[in-house]
JSON list of C-alpha atoms in Angstrom, two decimals:
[
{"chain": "A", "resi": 1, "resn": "UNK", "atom": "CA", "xyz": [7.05, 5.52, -16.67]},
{"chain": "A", "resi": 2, "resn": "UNK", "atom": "CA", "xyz": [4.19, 3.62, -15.54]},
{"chain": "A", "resi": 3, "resn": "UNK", "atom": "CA", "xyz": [2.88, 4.71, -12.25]},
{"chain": "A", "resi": 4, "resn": "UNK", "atom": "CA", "xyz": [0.80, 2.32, -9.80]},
{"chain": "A", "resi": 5, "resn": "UNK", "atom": "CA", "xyz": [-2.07, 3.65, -7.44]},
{"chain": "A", "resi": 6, "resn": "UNK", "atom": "CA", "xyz": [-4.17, 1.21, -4.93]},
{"chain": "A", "resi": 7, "resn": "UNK", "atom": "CA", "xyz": [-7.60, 2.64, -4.93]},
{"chain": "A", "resi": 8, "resn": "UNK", "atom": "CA", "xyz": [-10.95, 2.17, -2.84]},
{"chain": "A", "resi": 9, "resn": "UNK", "atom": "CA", "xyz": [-13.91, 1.39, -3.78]},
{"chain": "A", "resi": 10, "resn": "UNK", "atom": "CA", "xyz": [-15.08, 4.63, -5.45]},
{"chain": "A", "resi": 11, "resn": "UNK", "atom": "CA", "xyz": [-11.64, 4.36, -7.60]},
{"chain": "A", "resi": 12, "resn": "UNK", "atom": "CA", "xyz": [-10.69, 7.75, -7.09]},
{"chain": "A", "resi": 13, "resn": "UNK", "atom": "CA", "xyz": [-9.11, 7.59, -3.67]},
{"chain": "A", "resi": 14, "resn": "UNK", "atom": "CA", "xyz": [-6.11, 6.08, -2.56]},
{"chain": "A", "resi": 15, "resn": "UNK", "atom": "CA", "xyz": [-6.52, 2.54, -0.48]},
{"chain": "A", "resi": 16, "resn": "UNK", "atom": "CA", "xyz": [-5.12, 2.53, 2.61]},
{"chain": "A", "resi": 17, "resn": "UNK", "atom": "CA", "xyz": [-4.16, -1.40, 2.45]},
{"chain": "A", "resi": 18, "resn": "UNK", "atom": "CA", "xyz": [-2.11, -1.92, -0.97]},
{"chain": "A", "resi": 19, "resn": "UNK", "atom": "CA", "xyz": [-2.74, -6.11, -0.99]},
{"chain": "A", "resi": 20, "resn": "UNK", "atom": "CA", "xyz": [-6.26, -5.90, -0.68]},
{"chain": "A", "resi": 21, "resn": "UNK", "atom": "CA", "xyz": [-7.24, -2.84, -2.28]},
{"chain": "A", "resi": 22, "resn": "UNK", "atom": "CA", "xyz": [-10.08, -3.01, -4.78]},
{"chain": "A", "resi": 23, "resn": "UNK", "atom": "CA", "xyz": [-8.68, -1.80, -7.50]},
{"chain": "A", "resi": 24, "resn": "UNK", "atom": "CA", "xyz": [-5.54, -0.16, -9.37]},
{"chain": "A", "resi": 25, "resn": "UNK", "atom": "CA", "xyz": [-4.91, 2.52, -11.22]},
{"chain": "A", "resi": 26, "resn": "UNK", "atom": "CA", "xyz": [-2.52, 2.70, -13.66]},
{"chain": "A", "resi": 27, "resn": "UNK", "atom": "CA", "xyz": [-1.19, 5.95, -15.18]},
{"chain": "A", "resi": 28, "resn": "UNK", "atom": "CA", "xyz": [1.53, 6.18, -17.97]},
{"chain": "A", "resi": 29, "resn": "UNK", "atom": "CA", "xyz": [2.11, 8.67, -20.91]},
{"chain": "A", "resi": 30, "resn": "UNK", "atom": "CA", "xyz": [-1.23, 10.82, -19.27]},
{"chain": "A", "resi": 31, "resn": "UNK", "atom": "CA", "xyz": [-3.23, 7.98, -20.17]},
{"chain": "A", "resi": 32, "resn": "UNK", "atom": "CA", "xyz": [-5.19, 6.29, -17.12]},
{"chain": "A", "resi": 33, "resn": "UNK", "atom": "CA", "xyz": [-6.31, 2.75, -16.83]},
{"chain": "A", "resi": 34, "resn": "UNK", "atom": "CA", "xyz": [-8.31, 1.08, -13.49]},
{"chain": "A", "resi": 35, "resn": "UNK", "atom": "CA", "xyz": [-8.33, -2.67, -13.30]},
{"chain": "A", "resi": 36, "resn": "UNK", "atom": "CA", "xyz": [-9.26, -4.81, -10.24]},
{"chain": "A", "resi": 37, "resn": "UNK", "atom": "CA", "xyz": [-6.90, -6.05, -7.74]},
{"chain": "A", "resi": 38, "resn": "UNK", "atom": "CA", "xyz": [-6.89, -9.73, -8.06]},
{"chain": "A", "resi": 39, "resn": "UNK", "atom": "CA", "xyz": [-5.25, -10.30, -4.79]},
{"chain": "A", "resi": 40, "resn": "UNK", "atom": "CA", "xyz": [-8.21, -8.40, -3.03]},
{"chain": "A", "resi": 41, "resn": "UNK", "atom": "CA", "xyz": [-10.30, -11.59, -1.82]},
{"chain": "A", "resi": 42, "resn": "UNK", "atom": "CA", "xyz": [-7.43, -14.28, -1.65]},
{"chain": "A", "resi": 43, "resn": "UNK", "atom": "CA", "xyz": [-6.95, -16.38, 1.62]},
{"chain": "A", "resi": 44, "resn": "UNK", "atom": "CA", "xyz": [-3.52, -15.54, 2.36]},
{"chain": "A", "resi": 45, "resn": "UNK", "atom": "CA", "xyz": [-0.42, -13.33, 0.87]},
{"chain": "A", "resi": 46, "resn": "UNK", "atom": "CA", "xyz": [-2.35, -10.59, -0.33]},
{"chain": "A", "resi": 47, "resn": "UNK", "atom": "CA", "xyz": [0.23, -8.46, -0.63]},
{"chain": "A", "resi": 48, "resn": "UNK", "atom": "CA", "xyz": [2.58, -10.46, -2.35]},
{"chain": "A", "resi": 49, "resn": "UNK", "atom": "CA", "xyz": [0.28, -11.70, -5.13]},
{"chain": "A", "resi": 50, "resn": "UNK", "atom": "CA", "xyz": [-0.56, -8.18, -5.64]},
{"chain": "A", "resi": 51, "resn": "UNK", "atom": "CA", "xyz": [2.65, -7.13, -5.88]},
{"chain": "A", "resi": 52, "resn": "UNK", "atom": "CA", "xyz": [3.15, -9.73, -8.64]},
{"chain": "A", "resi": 53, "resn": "UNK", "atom": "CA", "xyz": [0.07, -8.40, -10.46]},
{"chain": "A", "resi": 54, "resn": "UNK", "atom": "CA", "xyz": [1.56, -5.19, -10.70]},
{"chain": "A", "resi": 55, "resn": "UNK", "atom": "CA", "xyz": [5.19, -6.54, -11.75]},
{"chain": "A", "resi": 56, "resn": "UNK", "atom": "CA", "xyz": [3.32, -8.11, -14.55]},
{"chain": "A", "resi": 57, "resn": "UNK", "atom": "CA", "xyz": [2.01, -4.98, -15.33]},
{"chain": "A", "resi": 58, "resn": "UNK", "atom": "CA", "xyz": [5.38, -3.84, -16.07]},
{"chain": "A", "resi": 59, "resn": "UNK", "atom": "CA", "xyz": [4.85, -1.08, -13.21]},
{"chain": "A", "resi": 60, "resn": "UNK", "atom": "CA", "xyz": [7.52, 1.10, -12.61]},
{"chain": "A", "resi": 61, "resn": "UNK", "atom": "CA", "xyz": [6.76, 3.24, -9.25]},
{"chain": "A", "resi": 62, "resn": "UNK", "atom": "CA", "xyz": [4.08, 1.96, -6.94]},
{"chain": "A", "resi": 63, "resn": "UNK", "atom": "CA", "xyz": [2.48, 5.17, -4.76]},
{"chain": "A", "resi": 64, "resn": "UNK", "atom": "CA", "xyz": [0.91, 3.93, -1.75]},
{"chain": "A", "resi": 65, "resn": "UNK", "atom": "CA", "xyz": [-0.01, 4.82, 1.57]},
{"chain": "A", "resi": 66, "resn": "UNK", "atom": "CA", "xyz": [1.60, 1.68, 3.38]},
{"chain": "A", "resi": 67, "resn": "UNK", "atom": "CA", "xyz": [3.31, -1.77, 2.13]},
{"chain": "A", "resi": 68, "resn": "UNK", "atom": "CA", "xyz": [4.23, -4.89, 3.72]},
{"chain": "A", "resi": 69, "resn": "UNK", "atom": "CA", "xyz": [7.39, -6.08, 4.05]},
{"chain": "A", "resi": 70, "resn": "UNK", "atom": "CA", "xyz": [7.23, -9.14, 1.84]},
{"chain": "A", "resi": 71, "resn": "UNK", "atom": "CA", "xyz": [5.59, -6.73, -0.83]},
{"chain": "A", "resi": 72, "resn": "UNK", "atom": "CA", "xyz": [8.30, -4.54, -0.68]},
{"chain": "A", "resi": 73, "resn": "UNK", "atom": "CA", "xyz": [10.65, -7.64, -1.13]},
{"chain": "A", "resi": 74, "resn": "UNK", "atom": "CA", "xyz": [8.98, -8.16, -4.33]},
{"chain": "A", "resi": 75, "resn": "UNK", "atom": "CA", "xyz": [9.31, -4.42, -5.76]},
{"chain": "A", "resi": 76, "resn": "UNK", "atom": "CA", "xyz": [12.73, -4.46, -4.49]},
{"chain": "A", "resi": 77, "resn": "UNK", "atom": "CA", "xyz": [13.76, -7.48, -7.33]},
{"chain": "A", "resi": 78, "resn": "UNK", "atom": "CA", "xyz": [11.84, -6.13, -9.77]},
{"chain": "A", "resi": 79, "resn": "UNK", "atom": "CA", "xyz": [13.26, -2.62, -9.40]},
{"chain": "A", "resi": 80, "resn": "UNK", "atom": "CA", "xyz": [9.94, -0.86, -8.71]},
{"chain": "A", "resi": 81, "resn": "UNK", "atom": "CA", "xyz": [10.11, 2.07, -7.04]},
{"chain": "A", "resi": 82, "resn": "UNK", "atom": "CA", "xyz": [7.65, 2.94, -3.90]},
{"chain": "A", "resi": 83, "resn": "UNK", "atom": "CA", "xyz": [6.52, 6.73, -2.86]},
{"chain": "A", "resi": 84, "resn": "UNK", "atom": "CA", "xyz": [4.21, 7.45, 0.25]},
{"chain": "A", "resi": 85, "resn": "UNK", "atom": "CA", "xyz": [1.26, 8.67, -0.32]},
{"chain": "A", "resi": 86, "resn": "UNK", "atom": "CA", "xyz": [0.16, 12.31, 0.69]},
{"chain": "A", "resi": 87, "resn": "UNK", "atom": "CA", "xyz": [-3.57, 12.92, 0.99]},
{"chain": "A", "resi": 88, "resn": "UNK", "atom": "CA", "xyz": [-6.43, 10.93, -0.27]},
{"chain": "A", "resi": 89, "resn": "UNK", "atom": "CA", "xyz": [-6.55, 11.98, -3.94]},
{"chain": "A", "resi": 90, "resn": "UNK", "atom": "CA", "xyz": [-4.92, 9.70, -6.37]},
{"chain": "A", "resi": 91, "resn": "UNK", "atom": "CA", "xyz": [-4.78, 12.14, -8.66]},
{"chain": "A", "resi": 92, "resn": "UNK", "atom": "CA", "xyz": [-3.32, 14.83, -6.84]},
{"chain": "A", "resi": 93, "resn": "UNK", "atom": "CA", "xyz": [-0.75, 11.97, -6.02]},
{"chain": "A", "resi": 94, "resn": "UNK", "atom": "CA", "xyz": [-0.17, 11.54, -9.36]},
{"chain": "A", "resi": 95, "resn": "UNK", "atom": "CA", "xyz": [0.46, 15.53, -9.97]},
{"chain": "A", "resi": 96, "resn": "UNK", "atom": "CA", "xyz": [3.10, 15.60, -7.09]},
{"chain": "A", "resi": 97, "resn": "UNK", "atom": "CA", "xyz": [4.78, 12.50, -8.47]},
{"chain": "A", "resi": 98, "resn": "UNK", "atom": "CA", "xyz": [5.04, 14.80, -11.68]},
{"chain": "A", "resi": 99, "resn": "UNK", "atom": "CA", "xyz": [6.39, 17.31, -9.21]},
{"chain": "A", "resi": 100, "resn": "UNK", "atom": "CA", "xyz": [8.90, 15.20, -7.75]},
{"chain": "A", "resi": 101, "resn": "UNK", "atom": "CA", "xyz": [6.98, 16.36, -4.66]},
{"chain": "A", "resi": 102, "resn": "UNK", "atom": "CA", "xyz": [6.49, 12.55, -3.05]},
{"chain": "A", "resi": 103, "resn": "UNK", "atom": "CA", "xyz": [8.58, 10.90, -0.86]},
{"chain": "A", "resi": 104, "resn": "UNK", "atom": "CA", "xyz": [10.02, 7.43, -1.21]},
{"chain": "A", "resi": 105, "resn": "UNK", "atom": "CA", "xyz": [8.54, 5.01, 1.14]},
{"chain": "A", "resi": 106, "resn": "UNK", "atom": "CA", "xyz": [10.82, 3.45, 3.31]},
{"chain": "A", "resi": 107, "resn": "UNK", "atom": "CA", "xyz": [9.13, 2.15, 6.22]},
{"chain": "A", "resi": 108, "resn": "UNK", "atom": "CA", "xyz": [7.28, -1.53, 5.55]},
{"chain": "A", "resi": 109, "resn": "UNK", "atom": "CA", "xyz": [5.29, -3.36, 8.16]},
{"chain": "A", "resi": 110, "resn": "UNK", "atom": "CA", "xyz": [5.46, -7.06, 8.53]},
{"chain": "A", "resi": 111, "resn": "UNK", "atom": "CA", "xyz": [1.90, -7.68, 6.78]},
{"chain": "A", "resi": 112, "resn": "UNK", "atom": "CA", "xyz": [-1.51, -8.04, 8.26]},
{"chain": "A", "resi": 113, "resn": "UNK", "atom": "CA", "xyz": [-1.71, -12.10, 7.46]},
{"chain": "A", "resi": 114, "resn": "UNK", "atom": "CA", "xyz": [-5.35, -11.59, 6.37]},
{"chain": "A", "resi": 115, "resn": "UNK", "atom": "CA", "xyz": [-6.61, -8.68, 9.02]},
{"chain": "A", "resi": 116, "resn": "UNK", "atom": "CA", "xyz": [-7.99, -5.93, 7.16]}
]
């Protein structure tokens, strides 16, 4: 299972905006890869080109603090699932996702259309 994280700057805490974070972190088989968030800068739909980025990562669960509708849309077709994340940490997030200790995230907001 590949696990998705949206990370700030100092890619160890989890971003509080999931199109324009940063960066990603990736975790699967307890190996760990951060790559940046090529949705980050873009004009417009943020949120949905990053949720693209990590379908083509072949991303299977998505643990984030908050998602946008249209984002959600997107994870929805590609069977993705989304947790809510608890605390700051993205690592402690990843421990209670091995702990089946995260709830699913079922709230989405309409999107920010490029207010950060």
């Amino acid at each position: 299972m590949k696990i998705a994280i949206p990370l700030d700057e100092n890619k160890k805490d989890v971003c509080v905006t999931f199109g324009r974070a940063p960066y990603f972190l990736f975790s699967e088989d307890g190996k760990t890869e951060i790559l940046e968030n090529p949705a980050a800068q873009s004009q417009g739909g943020a949120g949905i080109q990053a949720a693209q980025f990590l379908t083509d990562q072949h991303t299977d669960v998505l643990i984030t603090v908050r998602c946008g509708q249209n984002a959600a849309d997107v994870f929805q077709t590609a069977g993705i699932k989304i947790y809510k994340a608890e605390g700051t940490d993205a690592a402690e997030n990843l421990s209670a996702m091995a702990e089946e200790k995260l709830a699913e995230l079922t709230h989405f907001h309409a999107g920010f259309q490029g207010i950060r």
